[in-house]
mmCIF file of C-alpha atoms in Angstrom:
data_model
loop_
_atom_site.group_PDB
_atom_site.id
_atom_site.type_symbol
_atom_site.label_atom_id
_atom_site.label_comp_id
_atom_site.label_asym_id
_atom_site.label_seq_id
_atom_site.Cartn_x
_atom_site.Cartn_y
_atom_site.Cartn_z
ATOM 1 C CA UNK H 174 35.724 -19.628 -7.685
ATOM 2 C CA UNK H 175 35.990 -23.112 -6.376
ATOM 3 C CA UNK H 176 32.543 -25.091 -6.334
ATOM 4 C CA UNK H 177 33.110 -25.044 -2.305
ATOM 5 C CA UNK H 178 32.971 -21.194 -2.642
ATOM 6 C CA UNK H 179 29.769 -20.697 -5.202
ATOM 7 C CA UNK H 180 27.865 -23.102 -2.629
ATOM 8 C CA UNK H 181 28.885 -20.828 0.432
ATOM 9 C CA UNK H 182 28.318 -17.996 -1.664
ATOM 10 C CA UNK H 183 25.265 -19.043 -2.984
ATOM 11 C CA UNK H 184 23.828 -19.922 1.061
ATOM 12 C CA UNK H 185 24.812 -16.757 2.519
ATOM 13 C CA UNK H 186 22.394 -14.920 -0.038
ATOM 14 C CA UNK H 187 19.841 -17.535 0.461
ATOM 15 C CA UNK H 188 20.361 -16.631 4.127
ATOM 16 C CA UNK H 189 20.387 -12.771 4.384
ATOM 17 C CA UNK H 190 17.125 -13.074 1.719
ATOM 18 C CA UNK H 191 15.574 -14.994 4.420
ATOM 19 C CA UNK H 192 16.595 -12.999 7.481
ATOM 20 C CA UNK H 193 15.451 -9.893 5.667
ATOM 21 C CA UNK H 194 11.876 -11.544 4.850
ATOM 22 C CA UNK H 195 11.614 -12.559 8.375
ATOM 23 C CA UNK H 196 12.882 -9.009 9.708
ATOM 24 C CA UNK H 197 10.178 -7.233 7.596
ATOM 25 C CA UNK H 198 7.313 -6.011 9.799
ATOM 26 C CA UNK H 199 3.880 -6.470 8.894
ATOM 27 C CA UNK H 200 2.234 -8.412 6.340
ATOM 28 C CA UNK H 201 2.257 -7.931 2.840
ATOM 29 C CA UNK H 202 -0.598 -6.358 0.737
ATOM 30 C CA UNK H 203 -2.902 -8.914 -1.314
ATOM 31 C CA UNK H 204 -1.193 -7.073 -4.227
ATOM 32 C CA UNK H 205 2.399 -7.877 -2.606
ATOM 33 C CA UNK H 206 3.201 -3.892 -2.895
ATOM 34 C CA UNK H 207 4.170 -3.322 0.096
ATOM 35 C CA UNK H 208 3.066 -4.479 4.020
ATOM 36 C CA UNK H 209 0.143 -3.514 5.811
ATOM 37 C CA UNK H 210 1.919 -3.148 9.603
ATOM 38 C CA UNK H 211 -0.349 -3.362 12.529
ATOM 39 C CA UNK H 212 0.499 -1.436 15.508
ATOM 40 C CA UNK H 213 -0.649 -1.663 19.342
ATOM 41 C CA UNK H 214 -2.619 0.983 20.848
ATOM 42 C CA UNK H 215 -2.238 0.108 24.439
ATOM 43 C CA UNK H 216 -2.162 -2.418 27.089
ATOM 44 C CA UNK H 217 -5.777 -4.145 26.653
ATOM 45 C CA UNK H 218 -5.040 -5.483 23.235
ATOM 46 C CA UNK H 219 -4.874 -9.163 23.667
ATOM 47 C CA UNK H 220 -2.382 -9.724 20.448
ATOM 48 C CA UNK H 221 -0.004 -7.535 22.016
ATOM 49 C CA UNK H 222 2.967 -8.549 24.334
ATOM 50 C CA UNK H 223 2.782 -6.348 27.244
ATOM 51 C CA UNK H 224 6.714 -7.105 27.768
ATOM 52 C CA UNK H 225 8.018 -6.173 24.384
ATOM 53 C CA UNK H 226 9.113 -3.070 23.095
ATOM 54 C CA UNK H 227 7.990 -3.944 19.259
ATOM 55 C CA UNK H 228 4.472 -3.158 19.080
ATOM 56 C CA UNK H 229 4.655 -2.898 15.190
ATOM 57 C CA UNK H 230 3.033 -6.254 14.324
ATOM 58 C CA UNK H 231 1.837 -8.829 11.387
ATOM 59 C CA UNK H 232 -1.548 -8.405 10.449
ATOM 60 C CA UNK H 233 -3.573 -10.603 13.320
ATOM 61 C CA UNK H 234 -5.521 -13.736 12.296
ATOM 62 C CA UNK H 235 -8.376 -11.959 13.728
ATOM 63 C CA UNK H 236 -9.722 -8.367 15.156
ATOM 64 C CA UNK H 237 -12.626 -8.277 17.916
ATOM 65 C CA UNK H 238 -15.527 -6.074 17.236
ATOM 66 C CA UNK H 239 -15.346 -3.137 19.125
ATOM 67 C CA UNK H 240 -12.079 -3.167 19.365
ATOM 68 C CA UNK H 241 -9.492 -0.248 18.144
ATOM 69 C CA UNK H 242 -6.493 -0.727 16.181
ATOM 70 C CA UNK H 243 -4.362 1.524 13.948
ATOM 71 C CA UNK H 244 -2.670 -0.126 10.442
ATOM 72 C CA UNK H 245 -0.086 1.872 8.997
ATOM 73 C CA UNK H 246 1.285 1.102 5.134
ATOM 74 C CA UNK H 247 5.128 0.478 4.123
ATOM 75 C CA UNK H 248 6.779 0.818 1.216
ATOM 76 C CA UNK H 249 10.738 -0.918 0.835
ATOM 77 C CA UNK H 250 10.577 -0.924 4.371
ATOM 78 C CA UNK H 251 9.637 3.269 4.815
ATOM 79 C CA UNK H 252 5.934 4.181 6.055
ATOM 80 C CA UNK H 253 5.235 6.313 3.221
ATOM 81 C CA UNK H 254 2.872 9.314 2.557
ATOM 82 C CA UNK H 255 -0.125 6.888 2.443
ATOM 83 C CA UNK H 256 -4.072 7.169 3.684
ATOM 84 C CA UNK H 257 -5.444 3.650 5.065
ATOM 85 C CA UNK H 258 -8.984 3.618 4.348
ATOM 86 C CA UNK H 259 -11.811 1.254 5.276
ATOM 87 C CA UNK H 260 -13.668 -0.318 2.386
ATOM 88 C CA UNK H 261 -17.108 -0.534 4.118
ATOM 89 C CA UNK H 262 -17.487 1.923 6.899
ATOM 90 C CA UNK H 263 -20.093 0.255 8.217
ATOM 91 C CA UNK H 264 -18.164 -2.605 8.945
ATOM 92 C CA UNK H 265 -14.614 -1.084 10.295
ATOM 93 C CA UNK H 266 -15.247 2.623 10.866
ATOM 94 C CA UNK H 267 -11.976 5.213 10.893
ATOM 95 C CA UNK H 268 -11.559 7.026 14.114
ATOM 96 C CA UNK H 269 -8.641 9.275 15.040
ATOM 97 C CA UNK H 270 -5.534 7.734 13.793
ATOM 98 C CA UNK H 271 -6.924 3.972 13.680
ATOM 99 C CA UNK H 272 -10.178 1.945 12.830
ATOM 100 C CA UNK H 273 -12.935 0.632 14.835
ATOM 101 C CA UNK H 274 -14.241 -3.001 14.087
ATOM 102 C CA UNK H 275 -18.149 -2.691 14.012
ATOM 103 C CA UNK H 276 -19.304 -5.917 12.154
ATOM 104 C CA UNK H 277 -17.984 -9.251 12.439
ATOM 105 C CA UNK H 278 -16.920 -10.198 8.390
ATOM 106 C CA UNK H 279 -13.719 -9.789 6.333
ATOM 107 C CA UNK H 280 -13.300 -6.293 5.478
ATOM 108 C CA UNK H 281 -10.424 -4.878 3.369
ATOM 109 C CA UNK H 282 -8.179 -2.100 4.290
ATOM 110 C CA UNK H 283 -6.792 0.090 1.087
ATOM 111 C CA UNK H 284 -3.779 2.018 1.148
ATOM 112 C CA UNK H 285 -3.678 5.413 -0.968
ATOM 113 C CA UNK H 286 -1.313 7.393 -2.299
ATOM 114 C CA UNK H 287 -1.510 10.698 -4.543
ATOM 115 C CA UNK H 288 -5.330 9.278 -5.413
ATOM 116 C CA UNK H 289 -4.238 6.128 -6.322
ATOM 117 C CA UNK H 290 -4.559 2.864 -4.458
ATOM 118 C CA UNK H 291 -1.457 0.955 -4.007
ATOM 119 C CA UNK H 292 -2.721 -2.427 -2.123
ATOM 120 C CA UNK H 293 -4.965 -3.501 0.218
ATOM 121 C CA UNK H 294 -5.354 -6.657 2.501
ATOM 122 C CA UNK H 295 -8.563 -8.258 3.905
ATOM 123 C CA UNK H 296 -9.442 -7.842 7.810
ATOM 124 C CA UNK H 297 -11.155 -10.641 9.967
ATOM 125 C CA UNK H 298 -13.310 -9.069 11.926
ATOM 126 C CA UNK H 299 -14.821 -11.888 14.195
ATOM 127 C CA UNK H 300 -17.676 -11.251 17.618
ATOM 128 C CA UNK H 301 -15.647 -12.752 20.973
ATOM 129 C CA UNK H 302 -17.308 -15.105 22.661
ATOM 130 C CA UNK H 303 -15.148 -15.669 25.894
ATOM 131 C CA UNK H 304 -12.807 -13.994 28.159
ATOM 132 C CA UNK H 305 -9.268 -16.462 29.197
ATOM 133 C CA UNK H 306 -8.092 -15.516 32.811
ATOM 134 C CA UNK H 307 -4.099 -16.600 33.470
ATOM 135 C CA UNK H 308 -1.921 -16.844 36.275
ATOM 136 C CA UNK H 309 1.847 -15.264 34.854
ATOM 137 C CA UNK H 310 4.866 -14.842 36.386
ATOM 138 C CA UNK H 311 7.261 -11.842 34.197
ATOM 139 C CA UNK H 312 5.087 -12.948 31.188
ATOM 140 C CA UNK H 313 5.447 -16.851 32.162
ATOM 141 C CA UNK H 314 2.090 -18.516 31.901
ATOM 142 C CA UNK H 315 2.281 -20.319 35.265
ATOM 143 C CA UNK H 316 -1.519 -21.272 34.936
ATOM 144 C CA UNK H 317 -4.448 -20.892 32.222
ATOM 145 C CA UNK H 318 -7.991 -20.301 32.415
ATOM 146 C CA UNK H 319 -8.363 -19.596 36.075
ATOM 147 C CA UNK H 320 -11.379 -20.656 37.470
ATOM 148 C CA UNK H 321 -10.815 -21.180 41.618
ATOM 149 C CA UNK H 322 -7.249 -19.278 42.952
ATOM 150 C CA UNK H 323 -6.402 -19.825 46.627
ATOM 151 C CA UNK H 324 -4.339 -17.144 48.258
ATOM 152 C CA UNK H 325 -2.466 -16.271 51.582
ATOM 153 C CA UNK H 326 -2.802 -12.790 53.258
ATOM 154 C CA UNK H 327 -0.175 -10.242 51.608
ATOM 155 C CA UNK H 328 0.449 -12.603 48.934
ATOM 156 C CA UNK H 329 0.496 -10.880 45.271
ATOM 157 C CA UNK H 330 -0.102 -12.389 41.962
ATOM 158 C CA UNK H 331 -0.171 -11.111 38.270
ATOM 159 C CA UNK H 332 -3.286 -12.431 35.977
ATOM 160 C CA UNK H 333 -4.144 -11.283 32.392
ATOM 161 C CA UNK H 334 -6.495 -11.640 30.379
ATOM 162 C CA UNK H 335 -7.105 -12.140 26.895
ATOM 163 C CA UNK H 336 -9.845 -12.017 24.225
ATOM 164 C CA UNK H 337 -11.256 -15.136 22.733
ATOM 165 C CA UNK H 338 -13.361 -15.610 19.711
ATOM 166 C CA UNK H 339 -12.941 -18.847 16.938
ATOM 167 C CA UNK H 340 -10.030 -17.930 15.288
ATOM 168 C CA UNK H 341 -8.610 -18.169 19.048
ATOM 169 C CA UNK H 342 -7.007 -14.874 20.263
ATOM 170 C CA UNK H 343 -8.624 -11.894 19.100
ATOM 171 C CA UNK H 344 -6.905 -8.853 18.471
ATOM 172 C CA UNK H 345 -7.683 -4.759 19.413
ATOM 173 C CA UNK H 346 -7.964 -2.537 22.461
ATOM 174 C CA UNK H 347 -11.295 -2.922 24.262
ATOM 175 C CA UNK H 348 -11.982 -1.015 27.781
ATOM 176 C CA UNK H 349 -10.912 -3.570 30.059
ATOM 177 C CA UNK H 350 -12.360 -3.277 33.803
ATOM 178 C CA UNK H 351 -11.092 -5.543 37.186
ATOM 179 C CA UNK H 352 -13.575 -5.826 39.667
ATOM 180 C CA UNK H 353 -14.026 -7.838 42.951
ATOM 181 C CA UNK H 354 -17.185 -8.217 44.829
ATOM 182 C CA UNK H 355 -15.513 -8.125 48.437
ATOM 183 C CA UNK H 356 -12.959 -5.733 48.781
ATOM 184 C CA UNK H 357 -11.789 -6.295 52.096
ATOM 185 C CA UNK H 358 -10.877 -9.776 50.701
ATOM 186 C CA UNK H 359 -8.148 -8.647 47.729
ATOM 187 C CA UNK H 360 -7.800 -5.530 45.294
ATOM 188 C CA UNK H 361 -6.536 -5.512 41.785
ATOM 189 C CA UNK H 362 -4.036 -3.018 40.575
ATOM 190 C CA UNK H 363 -4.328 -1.398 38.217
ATOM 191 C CA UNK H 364 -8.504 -2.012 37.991
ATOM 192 C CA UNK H 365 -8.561 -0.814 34.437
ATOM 193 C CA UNK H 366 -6.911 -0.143 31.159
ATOM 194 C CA UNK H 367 -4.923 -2.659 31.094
ATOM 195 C CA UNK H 368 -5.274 -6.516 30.529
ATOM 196 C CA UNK H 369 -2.280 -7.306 32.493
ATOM 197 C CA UNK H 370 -2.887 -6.544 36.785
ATOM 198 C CA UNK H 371 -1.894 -7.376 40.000
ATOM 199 C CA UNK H 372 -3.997 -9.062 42.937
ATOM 200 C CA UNK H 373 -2.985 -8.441 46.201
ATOM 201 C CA UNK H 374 -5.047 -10.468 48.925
ATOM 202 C CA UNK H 375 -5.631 -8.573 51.879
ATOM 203 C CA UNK H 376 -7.902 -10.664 53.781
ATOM 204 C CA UNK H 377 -9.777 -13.820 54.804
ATOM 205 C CA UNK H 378 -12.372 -14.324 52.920
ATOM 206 C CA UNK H 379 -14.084 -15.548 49.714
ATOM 207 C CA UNK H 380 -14.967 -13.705 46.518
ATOM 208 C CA UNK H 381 -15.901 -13.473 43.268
ATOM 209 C CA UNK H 382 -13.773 -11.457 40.640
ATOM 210 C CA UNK H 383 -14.462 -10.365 37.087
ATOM 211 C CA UNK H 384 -12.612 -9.027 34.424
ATOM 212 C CA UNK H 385 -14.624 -6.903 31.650
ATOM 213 C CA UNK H 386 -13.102 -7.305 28.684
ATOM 214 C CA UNK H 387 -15.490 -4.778 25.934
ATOM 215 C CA UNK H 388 -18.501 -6.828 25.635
ATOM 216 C CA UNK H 389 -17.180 -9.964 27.044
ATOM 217 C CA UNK H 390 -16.460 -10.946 30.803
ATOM 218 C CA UNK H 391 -14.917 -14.098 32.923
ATOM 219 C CA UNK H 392 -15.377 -14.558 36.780
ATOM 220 C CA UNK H 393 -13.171 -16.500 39.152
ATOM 221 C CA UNK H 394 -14.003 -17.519 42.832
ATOM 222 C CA UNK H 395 -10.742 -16.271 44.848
ATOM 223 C CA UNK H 396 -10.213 -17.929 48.335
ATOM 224 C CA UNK H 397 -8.124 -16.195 50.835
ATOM 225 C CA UNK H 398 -6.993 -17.913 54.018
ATOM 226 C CA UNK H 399 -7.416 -16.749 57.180
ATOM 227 C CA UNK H 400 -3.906 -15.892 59.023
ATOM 228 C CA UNK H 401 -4.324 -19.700 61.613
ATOM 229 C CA UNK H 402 -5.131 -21.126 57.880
ATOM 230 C CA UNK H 403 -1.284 -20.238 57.228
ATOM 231 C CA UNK H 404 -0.185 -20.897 60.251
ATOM 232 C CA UNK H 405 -1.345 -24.459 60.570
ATOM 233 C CA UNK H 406 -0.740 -25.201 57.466
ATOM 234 C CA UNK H 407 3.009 -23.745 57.877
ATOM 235 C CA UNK H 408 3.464 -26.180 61.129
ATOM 236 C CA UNK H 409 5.806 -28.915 60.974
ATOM 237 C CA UNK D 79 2.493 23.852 -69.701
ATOM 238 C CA UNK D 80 2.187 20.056 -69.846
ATOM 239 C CA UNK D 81 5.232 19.757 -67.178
ATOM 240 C CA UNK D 82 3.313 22.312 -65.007
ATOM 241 C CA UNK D 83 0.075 20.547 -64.825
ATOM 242 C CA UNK D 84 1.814 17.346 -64.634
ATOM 243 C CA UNK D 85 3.768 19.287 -61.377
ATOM 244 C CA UNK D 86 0.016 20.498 -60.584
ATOM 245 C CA UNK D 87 -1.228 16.566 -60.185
ATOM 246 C CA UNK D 88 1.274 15.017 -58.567
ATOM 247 C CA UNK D 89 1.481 17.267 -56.007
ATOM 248 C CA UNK D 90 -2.151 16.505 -55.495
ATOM 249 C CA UNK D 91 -1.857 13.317 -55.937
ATOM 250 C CA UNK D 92 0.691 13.321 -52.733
ATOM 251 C CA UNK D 93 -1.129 15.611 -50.412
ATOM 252 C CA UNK D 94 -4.655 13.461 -51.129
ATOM 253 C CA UNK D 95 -1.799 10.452 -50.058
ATOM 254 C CA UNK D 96 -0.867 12.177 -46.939
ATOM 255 C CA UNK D 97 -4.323 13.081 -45.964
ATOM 256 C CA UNK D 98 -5.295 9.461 -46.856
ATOM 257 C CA UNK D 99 -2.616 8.025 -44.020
ATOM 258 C CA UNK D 100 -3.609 10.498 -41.699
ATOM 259 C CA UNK D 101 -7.267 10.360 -41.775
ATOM 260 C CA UNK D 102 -6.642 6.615 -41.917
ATOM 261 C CA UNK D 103 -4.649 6.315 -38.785
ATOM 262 C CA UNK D 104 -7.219 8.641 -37.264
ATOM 263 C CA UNK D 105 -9.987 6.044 -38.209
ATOM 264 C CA UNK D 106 -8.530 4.003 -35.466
ATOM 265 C CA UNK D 107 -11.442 4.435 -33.056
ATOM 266 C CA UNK D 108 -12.957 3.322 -29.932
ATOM 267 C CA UNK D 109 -14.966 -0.252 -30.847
ATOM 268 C CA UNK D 110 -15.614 -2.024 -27.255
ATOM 269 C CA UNK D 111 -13.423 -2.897 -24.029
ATOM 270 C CA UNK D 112 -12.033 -5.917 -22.387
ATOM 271 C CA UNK D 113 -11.246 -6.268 -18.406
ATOM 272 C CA UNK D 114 -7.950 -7.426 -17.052
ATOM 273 C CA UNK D 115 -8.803 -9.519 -13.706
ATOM 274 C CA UNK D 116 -6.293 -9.109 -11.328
ATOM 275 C CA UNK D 117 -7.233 -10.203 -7.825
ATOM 276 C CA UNK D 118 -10.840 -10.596 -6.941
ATOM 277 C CA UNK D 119 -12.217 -12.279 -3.627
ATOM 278 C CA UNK D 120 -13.728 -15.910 -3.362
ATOM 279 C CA UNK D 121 -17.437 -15.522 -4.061
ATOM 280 C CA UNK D 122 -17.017 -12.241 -5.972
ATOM 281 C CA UNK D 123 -17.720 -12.055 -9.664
ATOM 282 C CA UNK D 124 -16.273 -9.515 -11.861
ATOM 283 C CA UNK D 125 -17.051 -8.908 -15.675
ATOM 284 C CA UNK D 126 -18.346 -6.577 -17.470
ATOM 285 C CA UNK D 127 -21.432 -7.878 -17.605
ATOM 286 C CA UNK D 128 -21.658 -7.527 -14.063
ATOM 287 C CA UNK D 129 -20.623 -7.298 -10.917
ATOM 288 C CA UNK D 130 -21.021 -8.913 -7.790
ATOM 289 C CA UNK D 131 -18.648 -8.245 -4.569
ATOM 290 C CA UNK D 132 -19.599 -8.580 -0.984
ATOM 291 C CA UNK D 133 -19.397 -5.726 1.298
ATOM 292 C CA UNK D 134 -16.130 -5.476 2.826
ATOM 293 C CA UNK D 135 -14.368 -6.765 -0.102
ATOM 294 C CA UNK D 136 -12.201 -5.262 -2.843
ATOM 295 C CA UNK D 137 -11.547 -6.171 -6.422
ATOM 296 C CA UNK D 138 -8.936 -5.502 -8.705
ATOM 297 C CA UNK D 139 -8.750 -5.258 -12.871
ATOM 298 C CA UNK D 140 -7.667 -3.478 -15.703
ATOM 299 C CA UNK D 141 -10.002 -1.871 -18.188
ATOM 300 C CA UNK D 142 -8.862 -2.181 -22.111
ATOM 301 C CA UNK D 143 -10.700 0.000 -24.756
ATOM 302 C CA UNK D 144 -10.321 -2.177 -28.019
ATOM 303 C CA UNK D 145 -10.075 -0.187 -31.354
ATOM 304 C CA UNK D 146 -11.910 -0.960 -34.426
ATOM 305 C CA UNK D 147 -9.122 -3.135 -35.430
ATOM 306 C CA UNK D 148 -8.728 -5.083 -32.847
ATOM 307 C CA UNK D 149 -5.958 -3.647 -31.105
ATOM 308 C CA UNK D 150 -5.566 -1.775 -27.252
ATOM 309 C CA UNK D 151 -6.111 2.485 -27.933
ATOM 310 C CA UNK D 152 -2.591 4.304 -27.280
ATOM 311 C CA UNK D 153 -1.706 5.026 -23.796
ATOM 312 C CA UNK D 154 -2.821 8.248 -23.796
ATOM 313 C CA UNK D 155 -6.464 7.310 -23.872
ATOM 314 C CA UNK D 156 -8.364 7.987 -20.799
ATOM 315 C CA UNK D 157 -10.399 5.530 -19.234
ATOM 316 C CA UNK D 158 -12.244 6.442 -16.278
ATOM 317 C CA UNK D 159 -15.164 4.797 -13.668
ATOM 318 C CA UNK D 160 -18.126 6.345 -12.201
ATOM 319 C CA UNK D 161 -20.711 4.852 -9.812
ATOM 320 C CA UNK D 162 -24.151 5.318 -9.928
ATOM 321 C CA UNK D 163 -25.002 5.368 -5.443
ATOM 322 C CA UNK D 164 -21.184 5.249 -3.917
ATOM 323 C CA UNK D 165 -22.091 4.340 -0.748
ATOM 324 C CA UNK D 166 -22.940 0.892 -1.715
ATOM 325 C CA UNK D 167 -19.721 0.767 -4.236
ATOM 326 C CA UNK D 168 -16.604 2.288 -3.667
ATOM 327 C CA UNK D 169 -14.269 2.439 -7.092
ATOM 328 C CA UNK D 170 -10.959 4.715 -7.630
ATOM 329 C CA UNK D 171 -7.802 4.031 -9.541
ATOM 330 C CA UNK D 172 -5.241 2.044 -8.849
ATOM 331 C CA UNK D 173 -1.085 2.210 -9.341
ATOM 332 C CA UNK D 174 -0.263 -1.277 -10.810
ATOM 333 C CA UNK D 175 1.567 -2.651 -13.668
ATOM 334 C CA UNK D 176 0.264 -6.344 -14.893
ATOM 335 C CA UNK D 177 2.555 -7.714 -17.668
ATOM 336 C CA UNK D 178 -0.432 -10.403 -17.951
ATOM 337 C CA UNK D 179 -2.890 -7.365 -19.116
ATOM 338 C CA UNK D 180 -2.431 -6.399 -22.324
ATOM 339 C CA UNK D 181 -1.903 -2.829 -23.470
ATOM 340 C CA UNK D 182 0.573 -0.226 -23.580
ATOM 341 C CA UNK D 183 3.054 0.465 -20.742
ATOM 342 C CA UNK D 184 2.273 3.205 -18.411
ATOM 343 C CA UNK D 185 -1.427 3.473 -19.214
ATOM 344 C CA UNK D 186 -4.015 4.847 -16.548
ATOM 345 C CA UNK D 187 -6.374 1.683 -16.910
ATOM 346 C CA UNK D 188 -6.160 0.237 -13.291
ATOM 347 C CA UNK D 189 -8.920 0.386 -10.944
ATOM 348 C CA UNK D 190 -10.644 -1.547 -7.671
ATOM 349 C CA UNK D 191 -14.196 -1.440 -6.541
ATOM 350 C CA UNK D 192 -15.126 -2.451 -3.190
ATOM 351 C CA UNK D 193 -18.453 -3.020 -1.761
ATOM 352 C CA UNK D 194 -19.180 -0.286 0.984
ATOM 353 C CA UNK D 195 -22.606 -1.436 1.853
ATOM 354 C CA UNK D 196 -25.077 -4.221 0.973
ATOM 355 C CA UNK D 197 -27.408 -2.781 -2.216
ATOM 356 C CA UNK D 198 -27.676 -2.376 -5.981
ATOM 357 C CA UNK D 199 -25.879 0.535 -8.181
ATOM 358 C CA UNK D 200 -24.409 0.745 -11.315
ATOM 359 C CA UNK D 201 -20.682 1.059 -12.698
ATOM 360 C CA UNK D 202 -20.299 3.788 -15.507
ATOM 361 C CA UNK D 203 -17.239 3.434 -17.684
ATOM 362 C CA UNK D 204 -16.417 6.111 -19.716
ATOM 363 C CA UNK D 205 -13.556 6.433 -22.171
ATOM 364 C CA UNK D 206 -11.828 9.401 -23.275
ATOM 365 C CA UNK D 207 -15.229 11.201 -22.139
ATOM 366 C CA UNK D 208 -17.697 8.866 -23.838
ATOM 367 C CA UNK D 209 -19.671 6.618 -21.082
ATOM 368 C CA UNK D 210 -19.263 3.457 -23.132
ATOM 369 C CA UNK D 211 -20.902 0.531 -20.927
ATOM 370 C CA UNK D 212 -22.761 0.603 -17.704
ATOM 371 C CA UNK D 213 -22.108 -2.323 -15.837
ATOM 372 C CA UNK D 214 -25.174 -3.480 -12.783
ATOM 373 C CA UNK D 215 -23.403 -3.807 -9.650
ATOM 374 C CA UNK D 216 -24.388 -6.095 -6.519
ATOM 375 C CA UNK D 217 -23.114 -5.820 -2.999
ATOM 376 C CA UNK D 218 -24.462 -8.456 -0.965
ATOM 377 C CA UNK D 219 -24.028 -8.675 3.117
ATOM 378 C CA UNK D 220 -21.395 -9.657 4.955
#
């Protein structure tokens, strides 16, 4: 083989190596025997793209407390007869299929098979401390941390929100509620389970609205103008 | 006569031999055990003088029973942990091969701990039956 050839050669494996590290889910067990893959459990989980179809995700920098999650083990790329356990109970508690963060700390989880442990990989469990409110368009962050949003009657809007601690987005389904102190003024749909709604102003009028995220909540003022409002402000 | 008691001896003489290499390979025994550390957390110590692991956090070694010679026991020796309160430890086997731990390929001498809850216990290490060393155990908060 001409040197030309070897050096091709020798890139394309160097390339599909690559390409298959980088197509592996998950992340890989402290003992690098296989991947710990984390996978969503629904719409409020913050680490989670509502838009894609892949919920089967690396290991997140960080998992809220009170907040669910379910960690399944691979081996060569197969989820394989395995338990997940919790080292400390106390801290990340098993319930159903998933866990439970409890306690903010690093906790390891410990894959099993036939008795044995195989690998385990240490949690971040941290408390949030804020809740981040965003305008989006399809997924498009149009505006962040909402604070004031002016509306016209009829007009509709998506916001979502996501969980904030110090590692920065913090992962796990919490109960997330919508709420709006005027209702004659807007409506959010849907008001719960989900992180991701829709606000539909209705009215003239000004309001307050919250979004309950577990433990943690954010308010914005909302402002919608009164039908002259528009109409003025249409005029040439 | 003389050939028959010379016969006699020698085949004495070669059994005592044979009974000499067995009992002498036999005489290989237990003498003390070494630990294999393979991954323990930051601020964890592991040793078998003690140990002390936060809650939340696993370790991972290898147990070696040492004969009387010096050498690792033959595979087939069974090493085996038990812990004094396991809600503050947690400790089972584990299915790993270190070529950095020394001993015989294939042998059951793996195990993690991790600390299930903030306290004091005790690590038991038995081997082939025998508890052999008792190791105090620490699991400080998170």
């Amino acid at each position: 083989m001409s040197p030309r050839g070897k050096i091709l050669g020798l890139s394309t494996s160097v390339f599909f190596i690559l390409l298959v590290t980088c197509l592996e889910p998950g992340s890989q067990g402290d003992l690098g025997q296989g991947r710990f893959v984390y996978e969503c459990i629904d719409e409020t989980d913050s680490y989670c793209n509502p838009s894609s179809f892949d919920w089967s995700e690396p290991i997140p920098e960080a998992i809220a407390t009170g907040a669910s999650f379910v960690v399944e083990f691979q081996r060569d790329g197969l989820y394989s007869a395995t338990q997940v356990f919790s080292a400390s109970p106390a801290m990340l508690k098993q319930q159903d299929d998933g866990f439970v963060a409890l306690l903010p700390g690093r906790v390891a989880i410990l894959a099993r098979e036939n008795g044995k442990v195989v690998d385990f990989y240490h949690l971040l469990i941290e408390d949030p401390t804020q809740v981040k409110v965003d305008l989006v368009s399809d997924s498009r962050v149009l505006q962040e941390w909402i604070q004031f949003l002016d509306l016209q009657p009829g007009e509709r809007v998506q916001l979502r929100a996501s969980l904030l601690g110090g590692s920065g987005t913090l992962a796990g389904a919490v109960d997330c509620q919508w709420i709006i102190e005027d209702d004659a003024v807007a409506s959010f749909e849907p008001s719960s389970g989900n992180r991701s709604t829709e606000l539909l102003a209705v009215g003239p009028g000004t309001t307050e609205c919250r979004v309950i995220m577990g433990t943690t909540s954010a308010r914005f003022t909302l402002t919608v103008a009164s039908s002259n409002e528009k109409t003025d402000g249409d005029a040439p | 006569m003389i050939k028959i008691l010379e016969g006699w001896y020698s085949s004495k003489i070669m059994t005592a031999l044979v009974l000499a290499i067995v009992l002498g390979s036999a005489c290989d025994h237990y003498d003390r055990l070494e630990i294999c550390l393979i991954n323990t957390p930051v601020g964890s110590q592991v040793s078998l003088e003690g140990i002390t692991i936060q809650q939340g956090k696993v370790a991972a070694f290898k147990i070696i029973p040492i004969d009387n010679h010096g050498d690792t026991m033959e595979k087939k020796t069974s090493v085996s942990l038990a812990v004094e309160n396991p809600e503050v430890l947690g400790a089972t086997w584990l299915k790993y091969s270190s070529e950095t731990c020394r001993g015989p390929e294939g042998a059951n001498w793996y195990f993690v701990v991790y600390g299930s809850l903030a306290g004091e216990t005790s690590l038991q290490i038995s081997v082939n039956g025998s508890k052999r060393l008792e190791i105090p155990v620490i699991v400080f908060p998170p």
